[in-house]
Coordinates of C-alpha atoms in Angstrom, one line a residue:
M1 CA 10.9 -87.1 48.2
R2 CA 10.2 -89.8 50.7
D3 CA 13.3 -91.7 49.6
A4 CA 15.5 -88.6 49.7
F5 CA 14.4 -88.0 53.5
N6 CA 14.8 -91.6 54.8
H7 CA 18.2 -92.0 52.6
V8 CA 19.5 -89.1 54.9
R9 CA 17.9 -90.6 58.1
A10 CA 19.1 -94.2 57.5
K11 CA 22.2 -93.7 55.8
R12 CA 23.5 -90.4 57.5
S13 CA 26.7 -92.0 58.6
R14 CA 27.9 -92.9 54.9
I15 CA 26.4 -90.0 53.1
V16 CA 29.3 -87.9 51.4
M17 CA 27.6 -84.8 52.9
D18 CA 29.6 -83.6 56.0
E19 CA 31.0 -80.0 56.2
E20 CA 34.4 -81.3 55.3
N21 CA 33.4 -82.8 52.2
V22 CA 31.5 -79.6 51.0
L23 CA 34.5 -77.6 51.6
I24 CA 36.7 -80.1 49.7
A25 CA 34.3 -79.9 46.6
L26 CA 34.3 -76.0 46.9
V27 CA 37.9 -76.0 46.4
Q28 CA 37.9 -78.7 43.7
R29 CA 35.3 -76.6 41.8
G30 CA 37.1 -73.4 42.2
Y31 CA 34.9 -71.8 44.6
L32 CA 37.3 -71.4 47.4
P33 CA 41.1 -71.1 47.5
Q34 CA 43.0 -73.7 49.2
A35 CA 44.9 -70.9 51.2
T36 CA 41.7 -69.2 52.2
L37 CA 40.1 -72.8 53.6
T38 CA 43.1 -73.4 55.7
R39 CA 43.0 -69.8 57.0
L40 CA 39.5 -70.4 57.9
R41 CA 40.0 -73.6 59.5
K42 CA 42.3 -71.7 61.9
E43 CA 39.8 -69.2 62.4
A44 CA 36.9 -71.7 63.1
E45 CA 38.8 -73.2 65.8
L46 CA 39.6 -70.1 67.8
S47 CA 35.9 -68.5 67.0
G48 CA 34.1 -71.8 67.7
K49 CA 32.2 -71.3 64.5
T50 CA 32.0 -73.3 61.6
V51 CA 33.9 -72.8 58.4
E52 CA 30.5 -72.6 56.6
A53 CA 29.3 -69.9 59.2
L54 CA 32.3 -68.0 58.1
L55 CA 31.8 -68.2 54.6
Y56 CA 28.2 -66.9 55.1
D57 CA 29.4 -64.3 57.2
R58 CA 31.7 -63.2 55.0
K59 CA 30.2 -63.7 51.8
M60 CA 33.3 -65.6 50.3
V61 CA 31.1 -68.1 48.4
D62 CA 27.6 -67.3 47.4
D63 CA 25.4 -69.3 49.6
R64 CA 23.3 -70.7 46.8
I65 CA 26.5 -72.3 45.6
I66 CA 26.9 -73.9 48.8
A67 CA 23.6 -75.2 48.7
Q68 CA 23.6 -76.7 45.1
T69 CA 27.2 -78.4 46.3
K70 CA 25.4 -80.0 49.2
S71 CA 22.4 -81.1 47.0
E72 CA 24.7 -82.9 44.3
L73 CA 26.9 -84.6 47.1
S74 CA 23.6 -85.8 48.9
G75 CA 21.3 -86.3 46.1
I76 CA 18.6 -84.4 48.0
P77 CA 16.8 -81.9 45.6
L78 CA 17.4 -78.2 45.8
K79 CA 14.6 -76.0 46.3
V80 CA 15.3 -72.6 44.6
F81 CA 12.6 -69.9 45.1
E82 CA 11.0 -68.0 42.2
K83 CA 11.1 -64.3 42.3
N84 CA 8.3 -62.8 45.0
E85 CA 7.7 -66.4 46.1
V86 CA 6.3 -66.5 49.5
I87 CA 5.2 -69.3 51.7
P88 CA 1.7 -69.0 52.9
S89 CA 1.3 -68.1 56.6
D90 CA -0.9 -71.3 57.5
T91 CA 1.9 -73.4 55.9
L92 CA 4.9 -71.6 57.5
H93 CA 3.2 -72.0 61.1
L94 CA 3.0 -75.9 60.6
I95 CA 6.6 -75.5 62.2
S96 CA 7.3 -73.1 65.2
E97 CA 9.3 -70.2 64.9
E98 CA 11.6 -71.3 67.5
M99 CA 12.1 -74.8 65.9
A100 CA 12.6 -72.9 62.5
R101 CA 15.1 -70.5 63.9
T102 CA 17.1 -73.2 65.8
Y103 CA 17.6 -75.4 62.9
E104 CA 17.2 -73.0 60.0
M105 CA 14.5 -75.0 58.2
I106 CA 11.1 -74.0 56.8
P107 CA 7.8 -75.8 55.9
L108 CA 7.5 -75.5 52.2
S109 CA 4.0 -77.3 51.8
L110 CA 1.5 -80.0 53.2
E111 CA -0.4 -82.1 50.8
G112 CA -2.7 -84.6 52.6
N113 CA -0.3 -85.9 55.3
F114 CA 2.8 -85.4 53.3
L115 CA 4.8 -82.4 54.7
T116 CA 7.9 -81.1 52.7
V117 CA 10.4 -78.9 54.5
G118 CA 13.3 -76.9 53.2
V119 CA 16.5 -77.3 55.3
V120 CA 19.8 -75.5 55.1
H121 CA 21.7 -78.2 56.9
P122 CA 20.4 -81.8 56.2
E123 CA 23.7 -83.1 57.5
N124 CA 22.6 -81.9 61.0
A125 CA 21.6 -84.8 62.8
H126 CA 19.7 -82.8 65.6
A127 CA 17.5 -81.1 63.0
L128 CA 16.7 -84.3 61.5
E129 CA 15.9 -85.7 64.8
A130 CA 13.5 -82.9 65.7
L131 CA 11.9 -82.9 62.3
T132 CA 11.1 -86.6 62.8
F133 CA 9.9 -86.4 66.1
L134 CA 7.3 -83.6 65.1
A135 CA 6.3 -86.0 61.9
K136 CA 5.6 -88.7 64.1
E137 CA 3.8 -86.6 66.7
K138 CA 1.5 -85.2 63.7
K139 CA 1.4 -88.6 61.9
W140 CA 3.0 -86.9 58.8
D141 CA 5.1 -88.4 56.0
L142 CA 8.0 -86.1 55.3
G143 CA 10.0 -85.1 52.2
I144 CA 13.2 -82.5 52.4
Y145 CA 14.8 -80.0 50.1
I146 CA 17.9 -78.3 50.5
I147 CA 17.3 -74.4 50.5
S148 CA 20.2 -71.6 50.7
F149 CA 20.6 -69.8 53.9
S150 CA 19.6 -66.6 52.2
D151 CA 16.4 -68.2 51.1
F152 CA 15.7 -69.4 54.4
V153 CA 16.5 -65.8 55.8
L154 CA 13.8 -64.2 53.3
Q155 CA 11.1 -66.7 54.0
F156 CA 11.6 -66.7 58.0
R157 CA 10.9 -62.9 58.1
A158 CA 7.2 -63.9 57.3
Y159 CA 6.8 -65.7 60.6
T160 CA 6.0 -62.0 62.2
S161 CA 5.8 -58.8 60.6
F162 CA 7.9 -56.0 61.9
S163 CA 4.7 -53.3 62.5
K164 CA 2.7 -56.3 64.1
E165 CA 5.4 -57.4 66.5
I166 CA 6.0 -53.8 67.5
E167 CA 2.3 -53.4 68.1
N168 CA 2.1 -56.4 70.2
A169 CA 5.1 -55.3 72.4
V170 CA 3.4 -51.8 72.9
G171 CA 0.3 -53.4 73.8
M172 CA 2.0 -55.5 76.4
I173 CA 3.9 -52.1 77.8
H174 CA 0.5 -50.3 78.3
A175 CA -1.1 -53.5 79.8
A176 CA 1.7 -53.7 82.2
Q177 CA 1.4 -49.7 82.9
K178 CA -2.1 -50.3 83.8
G179 CA -1.2 -53.2 86.1
T180 CA 1.0 -51.3 88.2
G181 CA -1.3 -48.2 88.3
E182 CA 1.8 -46.1 87.6
G183 CA 3.1 -44.2 84.6
H184 CA 6.1 -46.2 83.9
T185 CA 7.2 -49.8 83.0
V186 CA 9.4 -51.8 85.2
V187 CA 12.0 -53.3 82.8
R188 CA 14.8 -55.8 83.5
L189 CA 17.4 -53.0 82.5
E190 CA 20.2 -55.0 84.2
E191 CA 19.9 -57.8 81.3
K192 CA 22.2 -57.0 78.3
R193 CA 21.2 -59.8 75.9
L194 CA 18.8 -59.0 73.2
S195 CA 16.1 -61.7 73.4
A196 CA 12.6 -61.9 72.3
E197 CA 11.7 -63.6 75.5
E198 CA 12.5 -60.5 77.6
A199 CA 10.4 -57.7 78.8
P200 CA 8.6 -55.9 75.9
V201 CA 10.7 -52.8 75.7
I202 CA 13.5 -55.2 75.2
K203 CA 11.4 -56.8 72.2
V204 CA 10.7 -53.3 71.0
V205 CA 14.7 -52.6 70.7
A206 CA 15.7 -55.9 69.6
R207 CA 13.1 -55.7 66.5
I208 CA 14.1 -52.1 65.6
L209 CA 17.7 -53.4 65.4
N210 CA 16.8 -56.4 63.6
E211 CA 14.7 -54.4 60.8
A212 CA 17.5 -52.1 60.4
V213 CA 19.9 -54.7 59.6
T214 CA 17.5 -56.5 57.4
Q215 CA 16.6 -53.3 55.6
G216 CA 20.2 -52.1 55.1
A217 CA 19.8 -49.0 57.3
S218 CA 23.3 -47.2 57.6
D219 CA 21.7 -45.4 60.9
I220 CA 18.9 -45.4 63.2
H221 CA 17.6 -42.3 64.7
I222 CA 15.3 -42.5 67.8
E223 CA 13.8 -38.8 68.3
P224 CA 11.6 -37.6 71.1
Q225 CA 8.9 -35.1 69.8
R226 CA 6.2 -33.7 71.6
N227 CA 3.5 -36.3 71.1
A228 CA 5.6 -39.3 69.8
V229 CA 8.9 -41.0 69.7
R230 CA 10.1 -41.1 65.9
I231 CA 12.0 -44.0 64.7
R232 CA 13.9 -43.2 61.5
F233 CA 16.3 -45.2 59.1
R234 CA 18.9 -43.9 56.9
L235 CA 18.5 -46.1 53.9
D236 CA 20.9 -45.5 50.7
G237 CA 21.5 -42.1 52.0
D238 CA 18.1 -40.6 53.0
L239 CA 16.3 -41.0 56.2
H240 CA 13.0 -42.5 56.2
T241 CA 10.3 -42.6 59.0
I242 CA 9.6 -45.9 60.0
L243 CA 7.3 -46.1 62.9
E244 CA 6.2 -43.6 65.7
L245 CA 5.7 -45.0 69.3
P246 CA 4.0 -43.6 72.2
P247 CA 6.0 -40.8 74.0
E248 CA 5.8 -42.6 77.4
L249 CA 8.0 -45.4 76.0
H250 CA 10.8 -42.6 75.3
N251 CA 12.7 -43.2 78.6
A252 CA 12.6 -47.0 78.4
L253 CA 14.0 -47.2 75.1
I254 CA 16.8 -44.6 75.8
S255 CA 17.5 -46.8 78.9
R256 CA 17.5 -49.9 77.3
I257 CA 20.0 -48.7 74.8
K258 CA 22.2 -47.3 77.1
I259 CA 22.6 -50.5 79.2
L260 CA 23.5 -52.2 75.9
S261 CA 26.2 -49.9 75.1
D262 CA 27.3 -49.2 78.8
L263 CA 26.4 -45.7 79.2
K264 CA 25.0 -43.8 82.2
I265 CA 21.4 -44.2 82.4
D266 CA 21.1 -41.4 85.0
E267 CA 23.2 -38.9 82.8
T268 CA 20.8 -37.0 80.6
R269 CA 22.2 -33.4 80.4
I270 CA 25.7 -34.0 78.4
P271 CA 25.9 -36.3 75.2
Q272 CA 27.5 -39.6 75.5
D273 CA 29.4 -42.2 73.1
G274 CA 29.3 -46.0 73.2
R275 CA 28.9 -49.1 71.4
F276 CA 27.9 -52.7 71.6
R277 CA 27.7 -56.1 69.2
T278 CA 25.0 -58.4 68.9
L279 CA 24.0 -61.2 66.4
V280 CA 21.4 -60.5 63.8
E281 CA 20.7 -63.2 61.4
R282 CA 23.9 -65.1 62.4
R283 CA 26.1 -62.0 61.6
E284 CA 27.9 -60.2 64.3
I285 CA 26.8 -56.6 64.0
D286 CA 28.3 -53.6 65.7
F287 CA 26.1 -50.6 66.7
R288 CA 27.9 -47.3 67.5
V289 CA 25.7 -45.2 69.7
A290 CA 25.6 -41.5 70.3
T291 CA 23.0 -39.8 72.7
F292 CA 22.3 -35.9 72.3
P293 CA 20.0 -33.8 74.8
T294 CA 17.3 -32.1 73.5
V295 CA 14.5 -29.8 74.6
V296 CA 12.1 -32.5 74.8
G297 CA 14.4 -35.5 76.0
E298 CA 17.5 -37.5 74.7
K299 CA 17.8 -38.2 71.2
V300 CA 19.9 -41.3 70.1
A301 CA 21.8 -42.2 66.9
L302 CA 23.0 -45.5 66.2
R303 CA 25.3 -46.3 63.2
V304 CA 24.8 -49.8 61.9
L305 CA 28.2 -51.4 61.1
D306 CA 27.4 -54.4 59.4
P307 CA 30.9 -56.1 58.1
T308 CA 28.9 -57.9 55.0
I309 CA 28.2 -54.2 53.9
G310 CA 30.9 -51.9 55.1
L311 CA 33.8 -54.3 54.5
K312 CA 34.4 -54.7 50.7
K313 CA 36.7 -56.3 48.3
I314 CA 38.5 -53.7 45.9
D315 CA 36.4 -55.1 43.0
D316 CA 33.1 -54.6 44.8
L317 CA 34.1 -50.8 45.5
G318 CA 33.1 -49.5 42.3
L319 CA 36.6 -49.0 41.0
M320 CA 36.8 -50.2 37.4
G321 CA 39.0 -50.0 34.2
Q322 CA 41.8 -47.4 34.3
N323 CA 40.8 -46.4 38.0
L324 CA 41.1 -49.9 39.3
A325 CA 44.6 -50.6 37.5
L326 CA 45.8 -47.4 39.0
V327 CA 44.9 -48.2 42.7
R328 CA 46.3 -51.9 42.1
E329 CA 49.6 -50.4 40.8
A330 CA 49.9 -48.1 43.8
L331 CA 49.3 -50.8 46.3
T332 CA 52.5 -52.8 45.2
D333 CA 54.8 -49.5 45.6
P334 CA 57.1 -50.3 48.5
F335 CA 56.2 -46.9 50.3
G336 CA 54.4 -43.6 49.9
M337 CA 51.0 -42.1 50.5
I338 CA 47.6 -42.8 49.1
L339 CA 45.0 -40.2 49.9
I340 CA 41.3 -40.6 49.6
T341 CA 39.1 -37.3 49.5
G342 CA 35.5 -36.8 49.5
P343 CA 32.8 -35.1 51.6
T344 CA 31.4 -36.8 55.0
G345 CA 29.3 -40.1 54.2
S346 CA 31.3 -40.6 50.7
G347 CA 32.3 -44.0 51.5
K348 CA 36.2 -43.0 52.0
S349 CA 36.4 -45.3 55.0
T350 CA 35.1 -48.4 53.1
T351 CA 37.5 -47.6 50.7
L352 CA 40.4 -47.4 53.1
Y353 CA 39.4 -50.5 54.6
G354 CA 39.0 -52.4 51.0
L355 CA 42.7 -51.2 50.3
M356 CA 43.7 -52.4 53.8
R357 CA 42.5 -55.8 53.3
I358 CA 44.9 -56.5 50.5
L359 CA 47.9 -55.2 52.0
A360 CA 47.4 -56.8 55.5
T361 CA 49.0 -60.3 55.1
D362 CA 51.0 -62.3 57.6
T363 CA 54.3 -60.8 56.3
V364 CA 53.2 -57.1 56.9
N365 CA 52.7 -55.1 60.3
V366 CA 49.5 -52.9 59.6
V367 CA 48.9 -50.3 62.2
T368 CA 45.9 -47.9 62.0
L369 CA 44.7 -44.8 63.8
E370 CA 41.1 -44.2 63.6
D371 CA 38.4 -41.8 65.1
P372 CA 36.4 -44.1 65.7
V373 CA 37.3 -47.9 65.2
E374 CA 34.3 -48.8 62.6
Y375 CA 35.1 -52.3 61.9
Y376 CA 37.5 -54.8 63.6
L377 CA 39.5 -56.6 60.9
A378 CA 41.6 -59.5 61.7
G379 CA 45.5 -59.1 61.2
M380 CA 45.4 -55.3 61.7
N381 CA 46.7 -53.6 64.9
Q382 CA 43.9 -50.9 65.3
S383 CA 44.0 -48.0 67.5
Q384 CA 41.1 -45.5 68.7
V385 CA 42.2 -41.9 69.0
K386 CA 41.0 -40.1 72.2
P387 CA 41.7 -36.3 71.8
E388 CA 40.1 -35.6 75.4
I389 CA 43.2 -37.3 76.7
G390 CA 45.7 -35.9 74.3
Y391 CA 45.8 -39.0 72.1
D392 CA 45.1 -37.6 68.8
F393 CA 46.1 -38.6 65.4
A394 CA 49.6 -36.6 65.4
S395 CA 50.7 -38.1 68.9
G396 CA 49.3 -41.4 67.7
L397 CA 51.3 -41.3 64.4
R398 CA 54.5 -40.4 66.7
Q399 CA 53.8 -43.6 68.5
I400 CA 53.0 -45.7 65.5
L401 CA 56.5 -45.3 64.0
R402 CA 58.2 -47.0 67.1
Q403 CA 55.8 -50.0 66.4
D404 CA 57.9 -51.3 63.2
P405 CA 55.0 -50.6 61.1
D406 CA 55.0 -51.5 57.4
V407 CA 51.4 -50.0 56.5
I408 CA 50.1 -46.9 58.3
M409 CA 46.4 -46.0 58.1
V410 CA 45.5 -42.7 59.6
G411 CA 41.7 -41.9 59.5
E412 CA 42.2 -38.1 58.6
I413 CA 44.9 -35.6 58.0
R414 CA 43.1 -33.0 60.0
D415 CA 46.1 -30.3 60.7
N416 CA 49.5 -29.3 59.7
E417 CA 51.3 -31.6 62.4
T418 CA 49.4 -34.7 61.3
A419 CA 50.2 -33.8 57.6
E420 CA 53.9 -33.4 58.1
L421 CA 54.2 -36.7 60.4
A422 CA 52.3 -38.5 57.5
V423 CA 54.7 -37.3 54.9
H424 CA 57.8 -38.2 57.0
A425 CA 56.4 -41.5 57.3
A426 CA 56.1 -42.1 53.7
L427 CA 59.6 -40.9 53.0
T428 CA 61.2 -42.9 55.4
G429 CA 59.8 -46.2 53.8
H430 CA 56.1 -46.7 55.0
I431 CA 52.9 -47.1 52.9
V432 CA 50.6 -44.3 54.7
L433 CA 46.7 -44.5 53.7
S434 CA 44.4 -41.6 54.9
T435 CA 41.8 -39.1 53.9
L436 CA 41.7 -35.5 53.2
H437 CA 39.2 -33.0 52.8
T438 CA 39.3 -31.6 49.3
N439 CA 36.6 -31.2 46.6
N440 CA 38.4 -33.4 44.1
S441 CA 41.8 -35.3 43.5
I442 CA 43.1 -32.2 41.9
G443 CA 42.8 -30.3 45.3
V444 CA 45.2 -32.6 47.2
I445 CA 48.3 -31.1 46.4
P446 CA 47.3 -27.5 47.1
R447 CA 45.7 -28.8 50.1
L448 CA 48.9 -30.3 51.4
I449 CA 51.0 -27.1 50.7
D450 CA 48.4 -25.2 52.6
M451 CA 49.2 -27.4 55.5
K452 CA 52.7 -26.3 55.3
I453 CA 54.2 -29.6 53.4
E454 CA 56.9 -28.4 51.0
S455 CA 56.2 -28.7 47.6
F456 CA 59.4 -30.7 46.7
L457 CA 58.5 -33.5 49.4
L458 CA 55.4 -34.3 47.4
P459 CA 56.9 -36.2 44.5
S460 CA 58.9 -38.5 46.8
S461 CA 56.0 -39.0 49.2
L462 CA 52.7 -39.0 47.5
N463 CA 51.8 -41.8 45.3
L464 CA 48.0 -41.5 44.6
M465 CA 45.2 -39.2 44.9
L466 CA 41.5 -40.5 44.9
A467 CA 38.4 -38.9 45.1
Q468 CA 35.0 -40.2 45.4
R469 CA 31.4 -39.6 45.9
L470 CA 28.4 -42.2 46.8
V471 CA 25.4 -42.4 44.2
T472 CA 22.3 -44.3 44.7
R473 CA 22.3 -47.6 42.6
L474 CA 19.4 -48.5 40.2
C475 CA 17.3 -51.6 41.0
D476 CA 18.5 -54.3 38.7
D477 CA 15.1 -56.0 39.0
C478 CA 12.9 -53.0 37.6
K479 CA 15.0 -50.5 35.9
K480 CA 13.8 -49.6 32.3
K481 CA 15.4 -47.6 29.5
E482 CA 13.9 -44.1 28.8
P483 CA 14.6 -41.2 26.2
L484 CA 17.4 -38.9 27.5
D485 CA 16.8 -35.2 27.5
V486 CA 18.4 -33.4 24.9
K487 CA 20.6 -31.2 27.1
L488 CA 21.7 -34.1 29.0
A489 CA 22.6 -35.7 26.0
A490 CA 24.8 -33.1 24.7
I491 CA 26.9 -33.1 28.0
V492 CA 27.1 -36.9 27.8
E493 CA 28.3 -36.7 24.5
A494 CA 31.0 -34.0 25.1
E495 CA 32.2 -35.9 28.2
L496 CA 32.5 -39.3 26.2
K497 CA 34.8 -37.6 23.6
K498 CA 37.3 -37.0 26.5
I499 CA 37.4 -40.3 27.9
P500 CA 40.0 -43.0 26.7
D501 CA 38.4 -45.4 23.9
E502 CA 39.5 -48.4 26.2
E503 CA 37.2 -47.2 29.0
K504 CA 34.1 -46.9 26.8
K505 CA 34.2 -49.8 24.1
D506 CA 31.4 -51.6 25.7
I507 CA 29.0 -48.7 25.4
V508 CA 26.9 -47.8 22.5
F509 CA 25.7 -44.3 22.6
K510 CA 23.9 -42.8 19.5
P511 CA 20.5 -41.4 18.7
P512 CA 17.7 -42.1 19.9
Y513 CA 19.7 -41.5 23.3
E514 CA 18.4 -43.7 26.0
V515 CA 19.5 -44.2 29.6
Y516 CA 18.1 -46.3 32.6
A517 CA 15.7 -45.0 34.8
P518 CA 13.9 -46.3 37.9
Q519 CA 10.7 -47.8 38.1
G520 CA 10.0 -49.5 41.6
C521 CA 9.2 -53.1 42.3
D522 CA 8.9 -55.2 45.5
K523 CA 12.4 -55.9 45.6
C524 CA 13.5 -52.2 46.1
N525 CA 10.2 -51.3 48.2
D526 CA 9.0 -49.5 45.2
K527 CA 11.8 -46.8 45.3
G528 CA 13.7 -47.8 42.2
F529 CA 17.2 -47.9 43.7
R530 CA 18.7 -50.3 46.1
G531 CA 22.1 -49.7 47.6
R532 CA 24.9 -46.9 46.7
L533 CA 27.8 -47.0 44.3
A534 CA 30.9 -45.2 44.2
I535 CA 32.1 -43.0 41.6
F536 CA 35.7 -42.3 41.4
E537 CA 38.8 -40.2 39.9
V538 CA 42.5 -41.1 40.2
L539 CA 45.2 -38.9 39.8
K540 CA 48.8 -40.5 39.8
M541 CA 51.9 -38.9 40.8
T542 CA 54.2 -38.9 37.5
R543 CA 57.4 -37.9 36.5
E544 CA 55.5 -35.2 34.7
L545 CA 53.4 -33.9 37.6
S546 CA 56.8 -33.9 39.8
D547 CA 58.4 -31.7 37.2
I548 CA 55.4 -29.4 37.4
L549 CA 55.6 -29.1 41.0
Q550 CA 59.1 -27.7 41.1
H551 CA 57.9 -24.4 39.5
D552 CA 54.0 -24.2 40.0
T553 CA 51.8 -25.6 42.7
G554 CA 48.3 -24.2 41.3
E555 CA 45.3 -25.9 40.4
S556 CA 45.5 -24.8 36.9
A557 CA 48.8 -26.7 36.0
I558 CA 47.8 -29.8 37.9
V559 CA 44.4 -29.8 35.5
K560 CA 46.6 -29.8 32.6
E561 CA 48.4 -32.9 33.9
S562 CA 45.3 -34.5 34.7
E563 CA 44.3 -33.9 30.9
R564 CA 47.6 -35.3 29.9
Q565 CA 47.1 -38.6 31.9
K566 CA 43.5 -38.8 30.6
M567 CA 42.4 -39.0 34.1
I568 CA 38.6 -39.9 34.3
T569 CA 36.9 -37.4 36.4
L570 CA 34.0 -38.3 38.8
R571 CA 31.2 -36.9 36.3
Q572 CA 32.9 -39.1 33.8
D573 CA 32.9 -42.1 35.9
G574 CA 29.3 -41.5 36.9
I575 CA 28.3 -41.2 33.0
L576 CA 30.1 -44.5 32.2
K577 CA 28.2 -46.2 35.1
A578 CA 24.8 -44.7 34.1
L579 CA 25.2 -45.7 30.5
R580 CA 26.0 -49.3 32.1
G581 CA 22.6 -49.2 33.8
L582 CA 24.1 -48.9 37.2
L583 CA 23.2 -45.4 38.1
Y584 CA 20.4 -42.9 37.0
L585 CA 22.2 -40.0 35.0
P586 CA 20.3 -37.0 36.8
D587 CA 21.7 -38.1 40.2
V588 CA 25.2 -38.5 38.6
M589 CA 24.7 -34.8 37.4
K590 CA 23.5 -33.5 40.6
E591 CA 26.3 -35.1 42.5
T592 CA 29.1 -33.9 40.2
S593 CA 27.5 -30.4 39.7
E594 CA 29.6 -27.3 41.0
G595 CA 28.7 -26.6 44.7
S596 CA 27.7 -30.1 45.3
D597 CA 30.0 -30.6 48.3

């Protein structure tokens, strides 16, 4: 290990391990397409970030593969952390939190006077110089390992626990209140940067935001109660109370968030909307803010818009087999509508963004109308509708047609006028993506007809109807097989008979019937679930369906055509994923039962 460190320090100018050589190696090994690297280099020049940072941000290459490549190029050994391995606190604090954060390094062990350190960027001259200076001051010998960025993030969290840091910050606020002799704290509200060195209230807000991102929360709720301020995170679709703070902190917390999102601090009578962006764990995270007056004070809801979670490739959405093939085929059509349906919170926007990422190339003009714009995507022209000034989906769609679009995305078809304009756009040679509120894909056509669209226009304008739901995903680290209830087994068996053989060729379903069930472990915080996965049903506009619409637009006729197409229903898709160990079968049944919408 001493030799490895001295090699890096003495021959840094000759080591085959600068960023460029790492990137070339990733291309040569098939982990990164050359065209993608060329595009990322241009983006890096414009953004000021490194290409490696962009790879981390967008999860284009597994960071452990990047670490492995660095290790092989440099000869420095790779440290891979075991499951649940945690660096002891006394070892962790051999290097200050600030130094660890700045240079992305973690102390691993101290044996006698020999300190081993895990570093993400051993090619960083400043990091090695800082480490050398510290070793000289402490009279340590040094050895280094290369570690992945995700392992660094995981171990770095141990520096200060969330609850302890909040407790310290609240203590500082109380001390400040006693010092002023008044019932409020003076906070530097004009400062907008999130920084741990600022006033205690700023620390509290910063830690809440960081913790929400770390836990993968989709929303943060800051709610005034009579005797406390309740902080809740929405995790995997459900709200969980994370902590409760003294009620006297309420006004300062709300004011801090209003400052961050450019809202009026002195306006507490009416709801306000805003947003802000900040860096969390080296990722740019958007927070969409909405205030709401209650009888005990203002409530704030923050939507956490993490692009690494909300922006997914089409293969990561949960589309599989026949459904994935149908969607890919529809994306190659030169014009026509793809409509996605499902209740609020079913992942429709995520699917829309996944489809647009495929369509948005340098030769295509993609224009969107959104309410609100959740994620900013390079290469697209995204527009936020503002109904209060008359700029709604319908008026925006009229203007879009003057922008020479190839692909149009409309956040939602809500009224007859928007539906008519969307159909017209599809008929005149545009690809149109949108959402519609119906229970399933079969209900799309009757819904459009209810919105005064002539049935004879649909075969030429509508290409694909896709319905979806979100179901909590089983934790891969702790799920276990358990016997299946007899009644559920009968339902599963009946549904499997309706599914094409090609879709179930890898599934063995025979007595004694078993499915996967949640258990709970450290990785999933003893919940047994980690994340959510979409289930889908996809109906295609075929010649047969076109003929049916000439004389019958009722759901029963469309159901018969869906059976002829061997459409995989929401329940069937969920059952297939449950039998593959991805979902918990009772959750699938609950989500796809009648009246679940």
